[in-house]
PDB file of C-alpha atoms in Angstrom:
ATOM      1  CA  MET A   1      59.932 101.096  88.682  1.00  0.00           C
ATOM      2  CA  ASP A   2      58.594 104.513  87.647  1.00  0.00           C
ATOM      3  CA  THR A   3      59.556 106.389  90.804  1.00  0.00           C
ATOM      4  CA  HIS A   4      61.899 108.450  88.666  1.00  0.00           C
ATOM      5  CA  SER A   5      58.950 110.618  87.560  1.00  0.00           C
ATOM      6  CA  THR A   6      56.596 110.318  90.512  1.00  0.00           C
ATOM      7  CA  HIS A   7      58.639 110.342  93.694  1.00  0.00           C
ATOM      8  CA  PRO A   8      59.352 113.957  94.754  1.00  0.00           C
ATOM      9  CA  SER A   9      62.496 113.071  96.703  1.00  0.00           C
ATOM     10  CA  LEU A  10      64.111 111.598  93.560  1.00  0.00           C
ATOM     11  CA  ASP A  11      63.146 114.675  91.542  1.00  0.00           C
ATOM     12  CA  ILE A  12      64.982 116.818  94.104  1.00  0.00           C
ATOM     13  CA  LEU A  13      68.021 114.549  94.250  1.00  0.00           C
ATOM     14  CA  ASN A  14      68.300 114.504  90.462  1.00  0.00           C
ATOM     15  CA  GLN A  15      68.936 118.244  90.543  1.00  0.00           C
ATOM     16  CA  LEU A  16      72.086 117.755  92.621  1.00  0.00           C
ATOM     17  CA  PRO A  17      75.446 117.961  90.812  1.00  0.00           C
ATOM     18  CA  GLY A  18      77.555 114.879  90.216  1.00  0.00           C
ATOM     19  CA  CYS A  19      76.603 111.269  89.653  1.00  0.00           C
ATOM     20  CA  TRP A  20      75.054 108.937  92.192  1.00  0.00           C
ATOM     21  CA  GLY A  21      73.003 105.810  92.605  1.00  0.00           C
ATOM     22  CA  CYS A  22      72.290 102.841  94.825  1.00  0.00           C
ATOM     23  CA  LYS A  23      72.671  99.077  94.614  1.00  0.00           C
ATOM     24  CA  ASP A  24      71.066  96.275  96.565  1.00  0.00           C
ATOM     25  CA  ILE A  25      72.923  93.794  98.744  1.00  0.00           C
ATOM     26  CA  ASN A  26      73.897  91.786  95.640  1.00  0.00           C
ATOM     27  CA  SER A  27      75.346  94.872  93.882  1.00  0.00           C
ATOM     28  CA  VAL A  28      72.373  95.103  91.522  1.00  0.00           C
ATOM     29  CA  PHE A  29      71.511  98.660  90.489  1.00  0.00           C
ATOM     30  CA  VAL A  30      68.296  99.869  92.112  1.00  0.00           C
ATOM     31  CA  TYR A  31      68.557 103.439  90.887  1.00  0.00           C
ATOM     32  CA  VAL A  32      71.038 105.829  89.269  1.00  0.00           C
ATOM     33  CA  ASN A  33      70.691 109.458  88.273  1.00  0.00           C
ATOM     34  CA  GLU A  34      70.844 110.743  84.714  1.00  0.00           C
ATOM     35  CA  GLU A  35      74.473 111.867  84.824  1.00  0.00           C
ATOM     36  CA  TYR A  36      75.700 108.449  85.931  1.00  0.00           C
ATOM     37  CA  SER A  37      73.545 106.611  83.400  1.00  0.00           C
ATOM     38  CA  LYS A  38      75.003 108.700  80.563  1.00  0.00           C
ATOM     39  CA  ILE A  39      78.661 108.120  81.418  1.00  0.00           C
ATOM     40  CA  ILE A  40      78.143 104.349  81.580  1.00  0.00           C
ATOM     41  CA  GLY A  41      76.295 104.301  78.254  1.00  0.00           C
ATOM     42  CA  PHE A  42      72.565 104.347  79.013  1.00  0.00           C
ATOM     43  CA  ASN A  43      70.162 107.014  77.706  1.00  0.00           C
ATOM     44  CA  ASN A  44      67.630 106.472  80.465  1.00  0.00           C
ATOM     45  CA  PRO A  45      68.508 105.945  84.150  1.00  0.00           C
ATOM     46  CA  LEU A  46      65.727 103.388  84.415  1.00  0.00           C
ATOM     47  CA  ASP A  47      67.526 101.187  81.875  1.00  0.00           C
ATOM     48  CA  CYS A  48      70.184 100.458  84.513  1.00  0.00           C
ATOM     49  CA  ILE A  49      67.761  98.950  87.009  1.00  0.00           C
ATOM     50  CA  GLY A  50      68.339  95.238  87.519  1.00  0.00           C
ATOM     51  CA  PHE A  51      71.815  95.349  85.967  1.00  0.00           C
ATOM     52  CA  THR A  52      75.152  94.802  87.696  1.00  0.00           C
ATOM     53  CA  ASP A  53      78.574  96.215  86.877  1.00  0.00           C
ATOM     54  CA  PHE A  54      79.164  93.102  84.779  1.00  0.00           C
ATOM     55  CA  ASP A  55      76.382  94.286  82.452  1.00  0.00           C
ATOM     56  CA  ILE A  56      77.983  97.688  81.762  1.00  0.00           C
ATOM     57  CA  PRO A  57      79.038  97.501  78.088  1.00  0.00           C
ATOM     58  CA  HIS A  58      82.401  99.292  78.297  1.00  0.00           C
ATOM     59  CA  LEU A  59      83.468  97.961  81.702  1.00  0.00           C
ATOM     60  CA  SER A  60      85.873  95.032  81.887  1.00  0.00           C
ATOM     61  CA  ALA A  61      85.113  92.047  84.106  1.00  0.00           C
ATOM     62  CA  LYS A  62      88.201  92.925  86.152  1.00  0.00           C
ATOM     63  CA  TYR A  63      86.819  96.257  87.278  1.00  0.00           C
ATOM     64  CA  ALA A  64      83.265  94.981  87.612  1.00  0.00           C
ATOM     65  CA  TYR A  65      84.659  92.504  90.133  1.00  0.00           C
ATOM     66  CA  ILE A  66      86.666  95.244  91.879  1.00  0.00           C
ATOM     67  CA  PHE A  67      83.553  97.436  92.204  1.00  0.00           C
ATOM     68  CA  GLN A  68      81.559  94.580  93.703  1.00  0.00           C
ATOM     69  CA  GLN A  69      84.355  93.821  96.170  1.00  0.00           C
ATOM     70  CA  GLN A  70      84.279  97.474  97.214  1.00  0.00           C
ATOM     71  CA  ASP A  71      80.509  97.218  97.746  1.00  0.00           C
ATOM     72  CA  LEU A  72      81.028  94.121  99.872  1.00  0.00           C
ATOM     73  CA  GLN A  73      83.717  95.871 101.915  1.00  0.00           C
ATOM     74  CA  VAL A  74      81.363  98.789 102.635  1.00  0.00           C
ATOM     75  CA  MET A  75      78.565  96.476 103.740  1.00  0.00           C
ATOM     76  CA  THR A  76      80.699  94.185 105.891  1.00  0.00           C
ATOM     77  CA  THR A  77      82.839  96.840 107.582  1.00  0.00           C
ATOM     78  CA  GLU A  78      80.055  99.454 107.692  1.00  0.00           C
ATOM     79  CA  LYS A  79      82.667 102.054 106.793  1.00  0.00           C
ATOM     80  CA  ARG A  80      82.602 104.558 103.967  1.00  0.00           C
ATOM     81  CA  LEU A  81      85.111 104.366 101.164  1.00  0.00           C
ATOM     82  CA  ARG A  82      86.513 107.305  99.229  1.00  0.00           C
ATOM     83  CA  ILE A  83      87.707 106.053  95.856  1.00  0.00           C
ATOM     84  CA  LEU A  84      89.584 107.571  92.951  1.00  0.00           C
ATOM     85  CA  ASP A  85      88.250 106.056  89.721  1.00  0.00           C
ATOM     86  CA  ILE A  86      89.982 106.678  86.395  1.00  0.00           C
ATOM     87  CA  HIS A  87      88.419 104.907  83.414  1.00  0.00           C
ATOM     88  CA  PRO A  88      87.552 105.248  79.730  1.00  0.00           C
ATOM     89  CA  TYR A  89      83.785 105.732  79.596  1.00  0.00           C
ATOM     90  CA  ALA A  90      81.042 104.957  77.112  1.00  0.00           C
ATOM     91  CA  ASP A  91      81.784 107.941  74.836  1.00  0.00           C
ATOM     92  CA  GLY A  92      85.439 106.913  74.581  1.00  0.00           C
ATOM     93  CA  SER A  93      86.786 109.732  76.743  1.00  0.00           C
ATOM     94  CA  TRP A  94      88.850 109.247  79.892  1.00  0.00           C
ATOM     95  CA  ARG A  95      87.450 110.663  83.108  1.00  0.00           C
ATOM     96  CA  ALA A  96      88.620 110.854  86.707  1.00  0.00           C
ATOM     97  CA  HIS A  97      85.966 110.731  89.422  1.00  0.00           C
ATOM     98  CA  LEU A  98      86.143 110.904  93.175  1.00  0.00           C
ATOM     99  CA  PHE A  99      83.497 108.501  94.507  1.00  0.00           C
ATOM    100  CA  THR A 100      82.185 107.920  97.998  1.00  0.00           C
ATOM    101  CA  LYS A 101      80.537 104.604  98.796  1.00  0.00           C
ATOM    102  CA  THR A 102      78.499 104.139 101.953  1.00  0.00           C
ATOM    103  CA  ALA A 103      76.135 101.552 103.379  1.00  0.00           C
ATOM    104  CA  TRP A 104      72.456 101.911 102.444  1.00  0.00           C
ATOM    105  CA  ARG A 105      70.146 101.234 105.376  1.00  0.00           C
ATOM    106  CA  ASP A 106      66.404 100.704 105.681  1.00  0.00           C
ATOM    107  CA  ASN A 107      64.104 102.248 108.294  1.00  0.00           C
ATOM    108  CA  ASN A 108      65.153  99.558 110.781  1.00  0.00           C
ATOM    109  CA  ASN A 109      68.837 100.413 110.297  1.00  0.00           C
ATOM    110  CA  ASN A 110      69.510  97.149 108.464  1.00  0.00           C
ATOM    111  CA  ILE A 111      72.035  97.325 105.612  1.00  0.00           C
ATOM    112  CA  ILE A 112      70.241  96.656 102.341  1.00  0.00           C
ATOM    113  CA  GLY A 113      72.929  97.705  99.883  1.00  0.00           C
ATOM    114  CA  THR A 114      75.242 100.582  99.014  1.00  0.00           C
ATOM    115  CA  ILE A 115      74.888 104.205  97.992  1.00  0.00           C
ATOM    116  CA  PHE A 116      77.521 105.802  95.779  1.00  0.00           C
ATOM    117  CA  SER A 117      78.089 109.407  94.759  1.00  0.00           C
ATOM    118  CA  GLY A 118      80.841 110.991  92.738  1.00  0.00           C
ATOM    119  CA  ILE A 119      82.185 114.210  91.283  1.00  0.00           C
ATOM    120  CA  GLU A 120      84.230 114.458  88.132  1.00  0.00           C
ATOM    121  CA  LEU A 121      87.754 115.813  88.477  1.00  0.00           C
ATOM    122  CA  LYS A 122      88.057 117.715  85.220  1.00  0.00           C
ATOM    123  CA  ASP A 123      91.518 119.257  85.572  1.00  0.00           C
ATOM    124  CA  THR A 124      94.308 119.525  88.065  1.00  0.00           C
ATOM    125  CA  SER A 125      93.059 122.886  89.327  1.00  0.00           C
ATOM    126  CA  LEU A 126      89.980 121.072  90.597  1.00  0.00           C
ATOM    127  CA  LEU A 127      91.854 118.213  92.201  1.00  0.00           C
ATOM    128  CA  GLU A 128      91.799 119.750  95.665  1.00  0.00           C
ATOM    129  CA  ILE A 129      91.775 116.463  97.483  1.00  0.00           C
ATOM    130  CA  GLY A 130      94.990 116.886  99.421  1.00  0.00           C
ATOM    131  CA  HIS A 131      93.379 118.895 102.204  1.00  0.00           C
ATOM    132  CA  TRP A 132      91.347 115.844 103.264  1.00  0.00           C
ATOM    133  CA  LEU A 133      94.610 114.179 104.160  1.00  0.00           C
ATOM    134  CA  CYS A 134      96.305 116.986 106.053  1.00  0.00           C
ATOM    135  CA  ARG A 135      96.600 115.527 109.517  1.00  0.00           C
ATOM    136  CA  THR A 136      98.896 118.044 111.174  1.00  0.00           C
ATOM    137  CA  ASN A 137      98.514 121.650 112.264  1.00  0.00           C
ATOM    138  CA  THR A 138     101.788 123.479 111.776  1.00  0.00           C
ATOM    139  CA  ILE A 139     102.771 126.963 112.775  1.00  0.00           C
ATOM    140  CA  LYS A 140     102.271 129.471 109.961  1.00  0.00           C
ATOM    141  CA  GLN A 141     105.940 130.392 109.831  1.00  0.00           C
ATOM    142  CA  GLN A 142     106.951 126.735 109.524  1.00  0.00           C
ATOM    143  CA  GLU A 143     104.507 126.244 106.661  1.00  0.00           C
ATOM    144  CA  GLU A 144     105.867 129.244 104.799  1.00  0.00           C
ATOM    145  CA  GLU A 145     109.442 128.058 105.211  1.00  0.00           C
ATOM    146  CA  LYS A 146     108.577 124.562 103.980  1.00  0.00           C
ATOM    147  CA  ASN A 147     106.553 125.812 101.026  1.00  0.00           C
ATOM    148  CA  ASN A 148     109.291 128.175  99.945  1.00  0.00           C
ATOM    149  CA  HIS A 149     111.813 125.364 100.184  1.00  0.00           C
ATOM    150  CA  GLN A 150     109.690 122.885  98.204  1.00  0.00           C
ATOM    151  CA  LEU A 151     108.727 125.093  95.258  1.00  0.00           C
ATOM    152  CA  ASN A 152     111.779 124.020  93.257  1.00  0.00           C
ATOM    153  CA  ILE A 153     111.323 120.262  93.744  1.00  0.00           C
ATOM    154  CA  LEU A 154     111.007 118.470  90.419  1.00  0.00           C
ATOM    155  CA  LEU A 155     109.786 114.880  90.208  1.00  0.00           C
ATOM    156  CA  ASN A 156     109.871 112.503  87.284  1.00  0.00           C
ATOM    157  CA  THR A 157     106.799 110.495  86.287  1.00  0.00           C
ATOM    158  CA  ARG A 158     107.446 107.469  88.486  1.00  0.00           C
ATOM    159  CA  GLU A 159     108.398 109.585  91.481  1.00  0.00           C
ATOM    160  CA  SER A 160     105.153 111.541  91.129  1.00  0.00           C
ATOM    161  CA  GLU A 161     103.094 108.354  90.936  1.00  0.00           C
ATOM    162  CA  VAL A 162     104.765 106.748  93.944  1.00  0.00           C
ATOM    163  CA  LEU A 163     104.437 109.940  95.992  1.00  0.00           C
ATOM    164  CA  PHE A 164     100.755 110.340  95.105  1.00  0.00           C
ATOM    165  CA  LEU A 165      99.904 106.835  96.317  1.00  0.00           C
ATOM    166  CA  LEU A 166     102.155 107.231  99.333  1.00  0.00           C
ATOM    167  CA  LEU A 167     100.276 110.376 100.379  1.00  0.00           C
ATOM    168  CA  TYR A 168      97.076 108.366 100.448  1.00  0.00           C
ATOM    169  CA  GLY A 169      98.483 105.855 102.885  1.00  0.00           C
ATOM    170  CA  LYS A 170      99.329 103.097 100.424  1.00  0.00           C
ATOM    171  CA  LYS A 171     101.971 100.544 101.382  1.00  0.00           C
ATOM    172  CA  PRO A 172     104.868  99.633  99.050  1.00  0.00           C
ATOM    173  CA  GLN A 173     103.180  96.287  98.294  1.00  0.00           C
ATOM    174  CA  TYR A 174     100.022  98.062  97.098  1.00  0.00           C
ATOM    175  CA  ILE A 175     101.994 100.641  95.124  1.00  0.00           C
ATOM    176  CA  SER A 176     104.063  97.940  93.439  1.00  0.00           C
ATOM    177  CA  LYS A 177     100.905  96.123  92.337  1.00  0.00           C
ATOM    178  CA  THR A 178      99.205  99.291  91.111  1.00  0.00           C
ATOM    179  CA  LEU A 179     102.225 100.574  89.182  1.00  0.00           C
ATOM    180  CA  GLN A 180     103.458  97.100  88.208  1.00  0.00           C
ATOM    181  CA  LEU A 181     106.832  97.625  89.823  1.00  0.00           C
ATOM    182  CA  ALA A 182     108.894  95.445  92.121  1.00  0.00           C
ATOM    183  CA  VAL A 183     108.451  96.241  95.820  1.00  0.00           C
ATOM    184  CA  LYS A 184     112.179  96.922  96.075  1.00  0.00           C
ATOM    185  CA  THR A 185     111.911  99.418  93.221  1.00  0.00           C
ATOM    186  CA  VAL A 186     109.101 101.232  95.018  1.00  0.00           C
ATOM    187  CA  GLU A 187     111.160 101.346  98.199  1.00  0.00           C
ATOM    188  CA  ASN A 188     114.066 102.820  96.231  1.00  0.00           C
ATOM    189  CA  TYR A 189     111.755 105.538  94.893  1.00  0.00           C
ATOM    190  CA  VAL A 190     110.703 106.347  98.450  1.00  0.00           C
ATOM    191  CA  VAL A 191     114.360 106.756  99.426  1.00  0.00           C
ATOM    192  CA  ARG A 192     114.904 109.071  96.449  1.00  0.00           C
ATOM    193  CA  LEU A 193     111.827 111.094  97.397  1.00  0.00           C
ATOM    194  CA  ARG A 194     113.078 111.465 100.953  1.00  0.00           C
ATOM    195  CA  ASP A 195     116.374 112.793  99.587  1.00  0.00           C
ATOM    196  CA  LYS A 196     114.620 115.291  97.315  1.00  0.00           C
ATOM    197  CA  PHE A 197     112.429 116.577 100.138  1.00  0.00           C
ATOM    198  CA  ASN A 198     115.288 116.417 102.655  1.00  0.00           C
ATOM    199  CA  ALA A 199     113.060 114.260 104.879  1.00  0.00           C
ATOM    200  CA  ASN A 200     114.427 112.112 107.689  1.00  0.00           C
ATOM    201  CA  SER A 201     111.569 109.617 107.569  1.00  0.00           C
ATOM    202  CA  LYS A 202     108.615 108.555 105.440  1.00  0.00           C
ATOM    203  CA  GLY A 203     106.293 110.350 107.840  1.00  0.00           C
ATOM    204  CA  GLU A 204     108.216 113.589 107.433  1.00  0.00           C
ATOM    205  CA  LEU A 205     108.219 113.091 103.658  1.00  0.00           C
ATOM    206  CA  ILE A 206     104.423 112.876 103.670  1.00  0.00           C
ATOM    207  CA  GLU A 207     104.099 115.955 105.869  1.00  0.00           C
ATOM    208  CA  LEU A 208     106.458 118.010 103.708  1.00  0.00           C
ATOM    209  CA  ALA A 209     104.789 116.889 100.471  1.00  0.00           C
ATOM    210  CA  LEU A 210     101.316 117.776 101.771  1.00  0.00           C
ATOM    211  CA  ASP A 211     102.533 121.158 102.949  1.00  0.00           C
ATOM    212  CA  ALA A 212     103.980 121.775  99.481  1.00  0.00           C
ATOM    213  CA  GLY A 213     100.649 121.003  97.789  1.00  0.00           C
ATOM    214  CA  PHE A 214     101.478 117.630  96.255  1.00  0.00           C
ATOM    215  CA  GLY A 215      98.333 116.125  97.782  1.00  0.00           C
ATOM    216  CA  SER A 216      96.137 118.205  95.479  1.00  0.00           C
ATOM    217  CA  HIS A 217      97.720 116.991  92.257  1.00  0.00           C
ATOM    218  CA  ILE A 218      97.083 113.738  90.431  1.00  0.00           C
ATOM    219  CA  PRO A 219     100.046 112.914  88.173  1.00  0.00           C
ATOM    220  CA  GLU A 220      99.048 113.396  84.545  1.00  0.00           C
ATOM    221  CA  SER A 221     100.325 109.916  83.698  1.00  0.00           C
ATOM    222  CA  MET A 222      97.775 108.388  86.074  1.00  0.00           C
ATOM    223  CA  LEU A 223      94.894 110.119  84.315  1.00  0.00           C
ATOM    224  CA  LYS A 224      95.386 107.771  81.362  1.00  0.00           C
ATOM    225  CA  THR A 225      95.732 104.572  83.355  1.00  0.00           C
ATOM    226  CA  GLN A 226      92.578 102.692  84.248  1.00  0.00           C
ATOM    227  CA  GLN A 227      92.344 102.134  87.984  1.00  0.00           C
ATOM    228  CA  SER A 228      90.144 102.231  91.046  1.00  0.00           C
ATOM    229  CA  ILE A 229      92.084 103.280  94.139  1.00  0.00           C
ATOM    230  CA  ILE A 230      90.637 103.338  97.643  1.00  0.00           C
ATOM    231  CA  LEU A 231      91.982 106.588  99.053  1.00  0.00           C
ATOM    232  CA  ARG A 232      90.366 106.427 102.458  1.00  0.00           C
ATOM    233  CA  GLU A 233      88.181 104.235 104.666  1.00  0.00           C
ATOM    234  CA  TYR A 234      86.280 105.972 107.441  1.00  0.00           C
TER     235      TYR A 234
END
């Protein structure tokens, strides 16, 4: 497949920022751009064609399986997934990416695979993902009062991790599995978070935390823990 050098649409797409590619219905790579090929350890994007995630040298079988299950979910539900991926890559460095996976359709609107695209989240100042989750419109005065109240809230590492996953709609069972904690322990952290934010319910906790800017911050501890978290399905 030499469309990389001959097809004008690919030449244009390769100038776009970020990493992207597409897989067929069996999660076999059909094409990736240069940025994606480099982070997974290939010098030439064409070298990835015909491979699956199980053939990526640095990727464990666990996450290769997770990626393929995500592909299957996109194709069967026909819904997009927004995914936070944190992994050590081919050069040995840790990177956090925000990926979107969507169904790939042919000219007859039949699903023939998946398309993925991602941007690297290089530091916390760039992690402005909380605004995608803001689901309420509050009066300006109320926002100012809440923000002023929340500026002094200090969270320990576990509290920050639980809150981050909670803000993205994750249930205690999911959080317990991700953080390797007992469900009861997670629930206790939620109670402690409600106390710190002076929230009467979990819903109010989420609203207050988003208003205070916690949705735009990934806990530093999570940036060194390999994971692939589905943040949103839409």
